[in-house]
Every structure is written in C-alpha cells, then in structure tokens.
CSV table of C-alpha atoms and ligand atoms in Angstrom, one decimal:
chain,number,residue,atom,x,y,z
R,22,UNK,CA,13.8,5.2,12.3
R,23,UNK,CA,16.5,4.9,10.2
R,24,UNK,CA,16.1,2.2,7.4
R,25,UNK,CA,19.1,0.3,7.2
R,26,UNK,CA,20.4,-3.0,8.5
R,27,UNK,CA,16.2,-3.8,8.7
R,28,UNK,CA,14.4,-6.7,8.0
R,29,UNK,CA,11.7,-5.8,6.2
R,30,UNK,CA,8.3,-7.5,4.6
R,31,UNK,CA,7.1,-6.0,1.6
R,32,UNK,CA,3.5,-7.3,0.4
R,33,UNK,CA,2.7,-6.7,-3.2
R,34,UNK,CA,6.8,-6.3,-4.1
R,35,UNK,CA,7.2,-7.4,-7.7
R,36,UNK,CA,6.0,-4.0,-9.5
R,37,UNK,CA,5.2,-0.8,-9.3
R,38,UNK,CA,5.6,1.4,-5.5
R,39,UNK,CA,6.4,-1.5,-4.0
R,40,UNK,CA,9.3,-3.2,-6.3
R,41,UNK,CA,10.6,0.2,-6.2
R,42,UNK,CA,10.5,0.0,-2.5
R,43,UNK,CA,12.6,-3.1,-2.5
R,44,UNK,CA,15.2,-1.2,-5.0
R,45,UNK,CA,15.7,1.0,-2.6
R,46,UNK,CA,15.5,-0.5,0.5
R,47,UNK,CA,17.7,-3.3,-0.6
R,48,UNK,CA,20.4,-1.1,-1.7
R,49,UNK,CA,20.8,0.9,1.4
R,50,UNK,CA,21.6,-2.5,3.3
R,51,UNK,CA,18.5,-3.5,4.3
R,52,UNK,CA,17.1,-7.5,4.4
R,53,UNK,CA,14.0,-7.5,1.8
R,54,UNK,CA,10.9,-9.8,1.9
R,55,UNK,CA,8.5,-9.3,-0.5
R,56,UNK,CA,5.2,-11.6,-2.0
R,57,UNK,CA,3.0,-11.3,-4.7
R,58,UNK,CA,0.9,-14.0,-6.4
R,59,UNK,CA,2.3,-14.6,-9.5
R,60,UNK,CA,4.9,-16.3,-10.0
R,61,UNK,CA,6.8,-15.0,-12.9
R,62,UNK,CA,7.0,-11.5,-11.1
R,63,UNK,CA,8.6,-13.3,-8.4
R,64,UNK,CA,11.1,-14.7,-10.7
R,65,UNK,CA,11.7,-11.6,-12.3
R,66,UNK,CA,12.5,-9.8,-9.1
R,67,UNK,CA,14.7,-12.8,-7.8
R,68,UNK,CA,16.8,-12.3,-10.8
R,69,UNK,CA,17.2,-8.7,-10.7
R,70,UNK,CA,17.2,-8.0,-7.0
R,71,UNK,CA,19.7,-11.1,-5.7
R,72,UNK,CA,19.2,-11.1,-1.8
R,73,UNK,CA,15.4,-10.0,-2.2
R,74,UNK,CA,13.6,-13.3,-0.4
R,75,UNK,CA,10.5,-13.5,-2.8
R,76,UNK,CA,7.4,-15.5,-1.3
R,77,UNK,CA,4.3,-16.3,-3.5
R,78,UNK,CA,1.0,-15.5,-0.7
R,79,UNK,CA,-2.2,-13.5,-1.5
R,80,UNK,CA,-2.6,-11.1,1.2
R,81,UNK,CA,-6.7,-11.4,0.1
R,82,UNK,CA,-6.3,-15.3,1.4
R,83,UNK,CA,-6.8,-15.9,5.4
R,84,UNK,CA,-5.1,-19.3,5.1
R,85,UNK,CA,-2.1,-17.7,2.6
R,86,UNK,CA,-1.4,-14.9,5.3
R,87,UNK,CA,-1.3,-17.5,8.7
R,88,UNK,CA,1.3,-19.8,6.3
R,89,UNK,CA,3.2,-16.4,6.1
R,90,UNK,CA,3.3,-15.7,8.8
R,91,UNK,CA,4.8,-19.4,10.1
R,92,UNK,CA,7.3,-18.6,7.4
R,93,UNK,CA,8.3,-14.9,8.5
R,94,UNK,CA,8.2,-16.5,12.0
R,95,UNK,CA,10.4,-19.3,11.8
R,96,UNK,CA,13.0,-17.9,8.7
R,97,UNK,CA,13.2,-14.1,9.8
R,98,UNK,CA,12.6,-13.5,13.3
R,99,UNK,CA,14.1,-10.5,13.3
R,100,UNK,CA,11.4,-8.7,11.2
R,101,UNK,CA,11.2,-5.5,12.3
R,102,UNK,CA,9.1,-3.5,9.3
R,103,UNK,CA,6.1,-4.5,7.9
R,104,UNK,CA,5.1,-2.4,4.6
R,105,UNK,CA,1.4,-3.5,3.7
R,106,UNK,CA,1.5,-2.3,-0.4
R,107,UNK,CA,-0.3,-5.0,-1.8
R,108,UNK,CA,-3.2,-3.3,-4.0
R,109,UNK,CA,-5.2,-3.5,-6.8
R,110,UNK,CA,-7.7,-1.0,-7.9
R,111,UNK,CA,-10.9,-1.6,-10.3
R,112,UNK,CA,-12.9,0.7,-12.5
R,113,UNK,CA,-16.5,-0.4,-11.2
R,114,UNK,CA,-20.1,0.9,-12.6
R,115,UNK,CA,-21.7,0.2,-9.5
R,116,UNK,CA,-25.2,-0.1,-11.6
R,117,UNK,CA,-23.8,-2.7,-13.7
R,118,UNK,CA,-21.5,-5.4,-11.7
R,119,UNK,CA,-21.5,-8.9,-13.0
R,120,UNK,CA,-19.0,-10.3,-10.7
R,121,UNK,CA,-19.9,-9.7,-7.2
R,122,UNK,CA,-15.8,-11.3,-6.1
R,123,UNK,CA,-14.5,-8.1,-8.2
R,124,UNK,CA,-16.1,-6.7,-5.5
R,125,UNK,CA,-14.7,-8.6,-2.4
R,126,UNK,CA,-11.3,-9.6,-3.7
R,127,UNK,CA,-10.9,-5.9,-3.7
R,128,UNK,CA,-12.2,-5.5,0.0
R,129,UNK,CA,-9.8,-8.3,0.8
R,130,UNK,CA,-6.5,-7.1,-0.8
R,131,UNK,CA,-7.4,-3.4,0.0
R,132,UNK,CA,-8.6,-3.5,3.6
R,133,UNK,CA,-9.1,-7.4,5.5
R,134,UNK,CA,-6.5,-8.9,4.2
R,135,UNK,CA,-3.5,-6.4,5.7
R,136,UNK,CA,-5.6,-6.0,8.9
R,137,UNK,CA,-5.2,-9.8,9.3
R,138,UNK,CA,-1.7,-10.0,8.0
R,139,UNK,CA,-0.7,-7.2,10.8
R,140,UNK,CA,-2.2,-8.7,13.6
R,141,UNK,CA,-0.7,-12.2,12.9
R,142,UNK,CA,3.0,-10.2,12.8
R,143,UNK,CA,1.9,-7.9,15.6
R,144,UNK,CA,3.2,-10.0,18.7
R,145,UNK,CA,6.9,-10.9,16.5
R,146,UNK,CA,6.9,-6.5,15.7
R,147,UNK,CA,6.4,-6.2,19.7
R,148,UNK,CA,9.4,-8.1,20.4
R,149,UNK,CA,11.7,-5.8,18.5
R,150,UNK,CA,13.1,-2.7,20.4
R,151,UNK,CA,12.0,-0.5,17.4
R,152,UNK,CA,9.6,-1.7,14.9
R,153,UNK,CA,7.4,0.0,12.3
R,154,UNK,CA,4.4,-0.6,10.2
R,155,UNK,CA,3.5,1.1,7.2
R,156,UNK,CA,0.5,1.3,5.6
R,157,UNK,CA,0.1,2.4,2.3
R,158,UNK,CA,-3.3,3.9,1.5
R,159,UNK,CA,-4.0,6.5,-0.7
R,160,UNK,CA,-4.8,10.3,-1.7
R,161,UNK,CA,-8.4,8.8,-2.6
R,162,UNK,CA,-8.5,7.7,1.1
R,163,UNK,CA,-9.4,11.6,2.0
R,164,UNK,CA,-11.7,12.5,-1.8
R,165,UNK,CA,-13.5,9.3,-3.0
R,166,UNK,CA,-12.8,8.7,-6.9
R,167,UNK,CA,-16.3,8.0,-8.5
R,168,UNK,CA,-15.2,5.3,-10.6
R,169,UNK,CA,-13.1,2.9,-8.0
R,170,UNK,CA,-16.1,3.1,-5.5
R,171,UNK,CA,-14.8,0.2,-3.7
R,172,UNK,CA,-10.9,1.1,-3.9
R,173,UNK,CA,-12.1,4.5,-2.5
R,174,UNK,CA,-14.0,2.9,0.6
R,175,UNK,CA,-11.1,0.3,1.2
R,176,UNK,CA,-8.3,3.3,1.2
R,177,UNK,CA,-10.7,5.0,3.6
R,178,UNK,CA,-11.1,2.1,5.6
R,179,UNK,CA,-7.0,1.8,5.8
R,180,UNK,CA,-6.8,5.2,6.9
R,181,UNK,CA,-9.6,5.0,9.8
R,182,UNK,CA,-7.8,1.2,10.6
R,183,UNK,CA,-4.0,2.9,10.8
R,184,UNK,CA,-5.2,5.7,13.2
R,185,UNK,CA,-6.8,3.4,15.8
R,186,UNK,CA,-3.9,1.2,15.6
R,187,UNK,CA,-1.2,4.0,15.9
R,188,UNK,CA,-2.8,5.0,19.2
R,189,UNK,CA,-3.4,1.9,20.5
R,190,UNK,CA,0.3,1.0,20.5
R,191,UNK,CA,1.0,4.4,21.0
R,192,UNK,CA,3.1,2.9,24.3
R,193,UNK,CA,5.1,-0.1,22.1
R,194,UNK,CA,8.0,-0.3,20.3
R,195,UNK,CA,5.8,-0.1,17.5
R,196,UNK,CA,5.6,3.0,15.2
R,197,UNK,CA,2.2,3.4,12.6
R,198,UNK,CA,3.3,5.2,9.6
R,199,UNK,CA,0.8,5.8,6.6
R,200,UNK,CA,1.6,6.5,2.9
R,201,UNK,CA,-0.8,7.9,0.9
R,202,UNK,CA,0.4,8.5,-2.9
R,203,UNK,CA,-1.0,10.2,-5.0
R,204,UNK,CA,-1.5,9.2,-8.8
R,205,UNK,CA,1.6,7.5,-9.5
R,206,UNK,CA,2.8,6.0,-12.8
R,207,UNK,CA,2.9,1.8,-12.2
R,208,UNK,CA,0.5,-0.2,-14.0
R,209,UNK,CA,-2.3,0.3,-11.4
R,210,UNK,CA,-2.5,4.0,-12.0
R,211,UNK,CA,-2.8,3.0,-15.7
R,212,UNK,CA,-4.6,-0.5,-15.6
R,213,UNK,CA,-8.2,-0.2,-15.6
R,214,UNK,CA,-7.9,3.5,-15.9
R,215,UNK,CA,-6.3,4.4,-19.0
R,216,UNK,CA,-9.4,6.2,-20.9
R,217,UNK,CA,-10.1,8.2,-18.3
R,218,UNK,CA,-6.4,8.9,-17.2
R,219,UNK,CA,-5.6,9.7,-20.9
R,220,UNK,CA,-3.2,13.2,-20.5
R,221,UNK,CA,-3.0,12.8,-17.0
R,222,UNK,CA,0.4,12.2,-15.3
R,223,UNK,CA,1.5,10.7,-12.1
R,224,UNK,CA,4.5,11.4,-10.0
R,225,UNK,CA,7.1,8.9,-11.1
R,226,UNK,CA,7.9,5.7,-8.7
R,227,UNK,CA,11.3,6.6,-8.0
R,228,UNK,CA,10.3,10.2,-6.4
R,229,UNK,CA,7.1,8.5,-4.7
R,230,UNK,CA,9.7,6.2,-3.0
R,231,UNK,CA,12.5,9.0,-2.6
R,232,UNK,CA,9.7,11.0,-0.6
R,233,UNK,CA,8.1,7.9,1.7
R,234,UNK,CA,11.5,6.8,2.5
R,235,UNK,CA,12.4,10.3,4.0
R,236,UNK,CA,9.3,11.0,5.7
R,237,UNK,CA,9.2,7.4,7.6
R,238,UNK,CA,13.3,8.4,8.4
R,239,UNK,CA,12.0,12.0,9.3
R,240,UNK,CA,9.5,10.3,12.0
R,241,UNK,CA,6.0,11.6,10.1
R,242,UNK,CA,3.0,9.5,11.0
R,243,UNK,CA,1.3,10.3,7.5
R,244,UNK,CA,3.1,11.0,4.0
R,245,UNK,CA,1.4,12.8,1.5
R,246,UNK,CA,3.6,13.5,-1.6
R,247,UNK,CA,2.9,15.7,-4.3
R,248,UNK,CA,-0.9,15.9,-5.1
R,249,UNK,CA,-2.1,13.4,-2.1
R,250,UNK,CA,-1.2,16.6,0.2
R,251,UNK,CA,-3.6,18.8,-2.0
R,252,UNK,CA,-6.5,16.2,-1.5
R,253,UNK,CA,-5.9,16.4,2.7
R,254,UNK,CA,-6.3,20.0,2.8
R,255,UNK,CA,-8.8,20.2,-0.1
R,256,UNK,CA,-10.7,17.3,1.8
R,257,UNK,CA,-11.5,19.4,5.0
R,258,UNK,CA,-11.9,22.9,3.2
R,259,UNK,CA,-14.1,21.8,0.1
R,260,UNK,CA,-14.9,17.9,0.2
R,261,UNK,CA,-17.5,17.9,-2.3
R,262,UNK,CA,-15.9,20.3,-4.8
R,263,UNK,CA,-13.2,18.3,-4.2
R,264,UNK,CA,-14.9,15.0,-5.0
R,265,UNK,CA,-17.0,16.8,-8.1
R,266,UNK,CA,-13.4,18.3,-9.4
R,267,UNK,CA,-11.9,14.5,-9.5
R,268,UNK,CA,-14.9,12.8,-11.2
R,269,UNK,CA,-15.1,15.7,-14.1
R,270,UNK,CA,-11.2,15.2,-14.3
R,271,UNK,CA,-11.6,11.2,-14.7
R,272,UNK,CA,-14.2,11.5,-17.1
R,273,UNK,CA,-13.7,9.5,-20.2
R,274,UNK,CA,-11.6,11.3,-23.2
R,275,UNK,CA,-12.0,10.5,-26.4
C,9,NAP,N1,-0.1,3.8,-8.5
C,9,NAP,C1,-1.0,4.7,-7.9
C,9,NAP,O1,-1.4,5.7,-8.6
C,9,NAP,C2,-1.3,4.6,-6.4
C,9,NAP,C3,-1.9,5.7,-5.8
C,9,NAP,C4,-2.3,5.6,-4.5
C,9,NAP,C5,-2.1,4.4,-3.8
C,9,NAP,N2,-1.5,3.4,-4.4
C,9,NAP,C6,-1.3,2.1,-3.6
C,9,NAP,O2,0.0,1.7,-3.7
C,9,NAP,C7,0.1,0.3,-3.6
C,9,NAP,C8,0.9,-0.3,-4.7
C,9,NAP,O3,0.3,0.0,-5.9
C,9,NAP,P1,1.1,0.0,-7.3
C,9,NAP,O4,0.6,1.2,-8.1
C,9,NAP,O5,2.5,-0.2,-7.1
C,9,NAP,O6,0.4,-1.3,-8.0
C,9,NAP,P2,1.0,-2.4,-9.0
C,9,NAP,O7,2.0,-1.8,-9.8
C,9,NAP,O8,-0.2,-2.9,-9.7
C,9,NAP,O9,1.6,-3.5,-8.1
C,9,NAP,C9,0.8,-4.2,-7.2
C,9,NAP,C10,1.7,-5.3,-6.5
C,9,NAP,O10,0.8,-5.9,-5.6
C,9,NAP,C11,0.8,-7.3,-5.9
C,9,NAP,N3,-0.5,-7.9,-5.5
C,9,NAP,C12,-1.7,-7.6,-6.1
C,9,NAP,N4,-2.7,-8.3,-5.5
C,9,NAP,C13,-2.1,-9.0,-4.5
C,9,NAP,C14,-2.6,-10.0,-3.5
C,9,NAP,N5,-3.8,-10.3,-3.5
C,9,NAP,N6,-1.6,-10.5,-2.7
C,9,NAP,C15,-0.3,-10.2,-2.8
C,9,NAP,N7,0.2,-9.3,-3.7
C,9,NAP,C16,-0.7,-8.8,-4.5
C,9,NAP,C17,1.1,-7.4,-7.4
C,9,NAP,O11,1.6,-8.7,-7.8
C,9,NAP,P3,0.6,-9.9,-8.2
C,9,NAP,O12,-0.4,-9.3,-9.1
C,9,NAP,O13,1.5,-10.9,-8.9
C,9,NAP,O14,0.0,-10.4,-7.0
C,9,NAP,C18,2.2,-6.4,-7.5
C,9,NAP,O15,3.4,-6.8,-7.0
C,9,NAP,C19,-1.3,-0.2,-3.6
C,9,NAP,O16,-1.8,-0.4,-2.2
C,9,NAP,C20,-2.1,0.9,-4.2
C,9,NAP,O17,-3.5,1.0,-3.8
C,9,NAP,C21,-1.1,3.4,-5.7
C-alpha cells in the first residue's frame, strides 16, 4: 500500500518514532491523527505540524479508547490506517517493585490497551477497500531485555497478538504489518535507561521511519531495521546467548 492520500491514526504521536511518523506521513499528503496524554505535546505538535488532528486519549484507558473511537468514527470515517506506537518502557527490579500500577499501566499501554483500541476500529478498517494496521513492537519482542521484564513480555505479547490477527483477516481488506525497532534514539531509548545505555547508540528516528515506511509500501508483514533483524535470526539460532549477550551489554557503567 502506498501511503499517500490516507487517513491515518497515530497513537502515541507527539515524540519520538511516532511524531516522526506524522512528519513524514503528513508531508507525503497524507491526513494525520495522532493522541497522546499530555497536553502540551499536543500543542506542540499542533503548532509545528498544521493539519495534524491531535486528540488527547490514553490508549492504557478502556473508557479513553471507546470515546476515540466515537470520535474517529463520526469525524474521520474514512480511516484507513491504524499505527498502534503508543509505548513506554520501565527499568523494573522485579525483587524490589513498590508500585504494583508501574507494572500494569505498562501491560495496558504495551499490550491491552492497542488490542482494545483495534478491535473497536476493526469493523470501520473492514469497510475500506484497503486498510492496514501496524503494530509497532520491538527487537526485544524476539530477546527479552533483563531490566524491562514487563516491556519485554508486552512486546512479546504484541508480536504473538499481530500474527493471529494477520491470519485471521488474512481474507479482508485488512493488511497486519509489524514494526519492530531496534534501539532507537527518542527519549524512551534514553528515559529510564540512561546508565545502562551510557555509549550505546540507537538508529536515529528519521532512518527508523525512512525504513518502516518502505517496508509497509514494499508489502512486508514484519520490519526489522538495523539491529532488530540481528535479534530475529540471533533469536532462533542462540536465544539464550542472545539474551545473556544483551543483559551483560545493559549492565550499569560507571
Ligand atoms: N525508542 C526505542 O528504542 C524503541 C525500540 C523498540 C520499540 N519502540 C517502540 O516504539 C514506540 C514508540 O516509542 P518511542 O521511542 O517513540 O517513545 P517516546 O519517544 O517516549 O514517545 C512515546 C509517545 O507515546 C505517547 N504515550 C505514552 N503513553 C501513552 C498512553 N498511555 N496513551 C497514549 N499515548 C501515550 C507519548 O505521549 P504522552 O507521554 O504525552 O502520552 C509519546 O507521544 C513504542 O511502542 C516503543 O515501545 C521503541
């Protein structure tokens, strides 16, 4: 699918992969819908993307993502693309939690929250003679990363999710795409992580985007830029050097 003269829902828009997204999208003549929660992001991208429709929802909030969909419904009935990015990624000692909702906000945003949010659009996708969902997991969806335990089990979770729905509307309009980056450079990648990160780089945004924009226009069910396609082939060869290889690389620096 070609992806111009779209109308396209971005979740988790205002920074990082999935601003970019809307850059880029938005300039090749696309309508652009994103949401985030705060609402100074979506200020800031309604002033430096004019056109971009910017709608506050939390995709980790069941009654946030049915008013969302009324609104997508009723204002753009033409959606054809649906790009669940939302994300957000924690540095958790499993041994020493003191906030259980660290633990199930990041279930919600990473896994039940799009899963919900797809299957309220899923009928309005259906009607389209071409529609497309992508879901963006990760390169930790195929090697675990010790220290985002829970971020590692949603990706995987997104990954198992996106297959059984790509062959389940394997005979629809509907196309299942899945994007997993690899370490990328946004404030996620850096957020909880900077210790450990210290002296690593990730692919820069731009070239993340460049690359999952022409593999969903090239017709690939998964992506896997840069290091992500590593982890896929180290996965099934070596999982658990794999796995070992990424936890001595995160440990912390000083
Ligand atoms: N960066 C990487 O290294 C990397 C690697 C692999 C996969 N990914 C995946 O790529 C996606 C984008 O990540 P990123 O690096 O671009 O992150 P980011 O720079 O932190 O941006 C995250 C975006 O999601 C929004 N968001 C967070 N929680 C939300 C919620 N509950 N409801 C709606 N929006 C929410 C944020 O806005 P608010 O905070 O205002 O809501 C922001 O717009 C995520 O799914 C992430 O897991 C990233």
């Amino acid at each position: 699918m070609k992806l111009i003269g779209k109308t396209i829902l971005i979740t988790g828009g205002t920074r990082g992969i999935g601003l970019e997204l809307a850059t880029q999208l938005l300039a090749a003549g696309n309508t652009v819908l994103v949401t985030a929660r705060g609402a100074a992001g979506l200020a800031s991208v309604r002033q430096a993307l004019p056109g971009v429709h910017a709608i506050q929802s939390d995709v980790s909030d069941p009654v946030q993502i049915a008013a969302l969909y009324e609104e997508v419904r009723l204002r753009f009935p033409t959606l054809n693309v649906l790009i669940n990015n939302a994300g957000i990624m924690r540095n958790l000692d499993l041994s020493h939690v003191a906030q259980p909702e660290r633990i199930a906000d990041e279930i919600a945003v990473g896994l039940s929250g799009p899963i919900l949010l797809t299957q309220y659009l899923l009928p309005l996708l259906r009607q389209q003679p071409a529609a497309l969902i992508v879901n963006v997991s990760s390169g930790l969806a195929l090697v675990p990363f010790v220290i985002a335990p829970v971020y590692s089990a949603a990706k995987a979770g997104m990954h198992a999710y996106t297959r059984c729905l790509r062959a389940q509307v394997k005979n629809t309009s509907v196309r299942v795409v899945e994007l997993l980056p690899p370490g990328t450079e946004t404030a996620l990648f850096r957020g909880e992580f900077e210790k450990e990160m210290k002296g690593q780089k990730g692919m820069p945004v731009i070239e993340l985007v460049k690359q999952a924009i022409k593999g969903i226009e090239a017709g690939r069910q998964e992506i896997r830029p840069g290091l992500a396609k590593i982890l896929g082939v180290m996965s099934r060869l070596a999982p658990d050097f794999m796995m070992a290889q990424m936890a001595r690389m995160s440990a912390p620096k000083a």
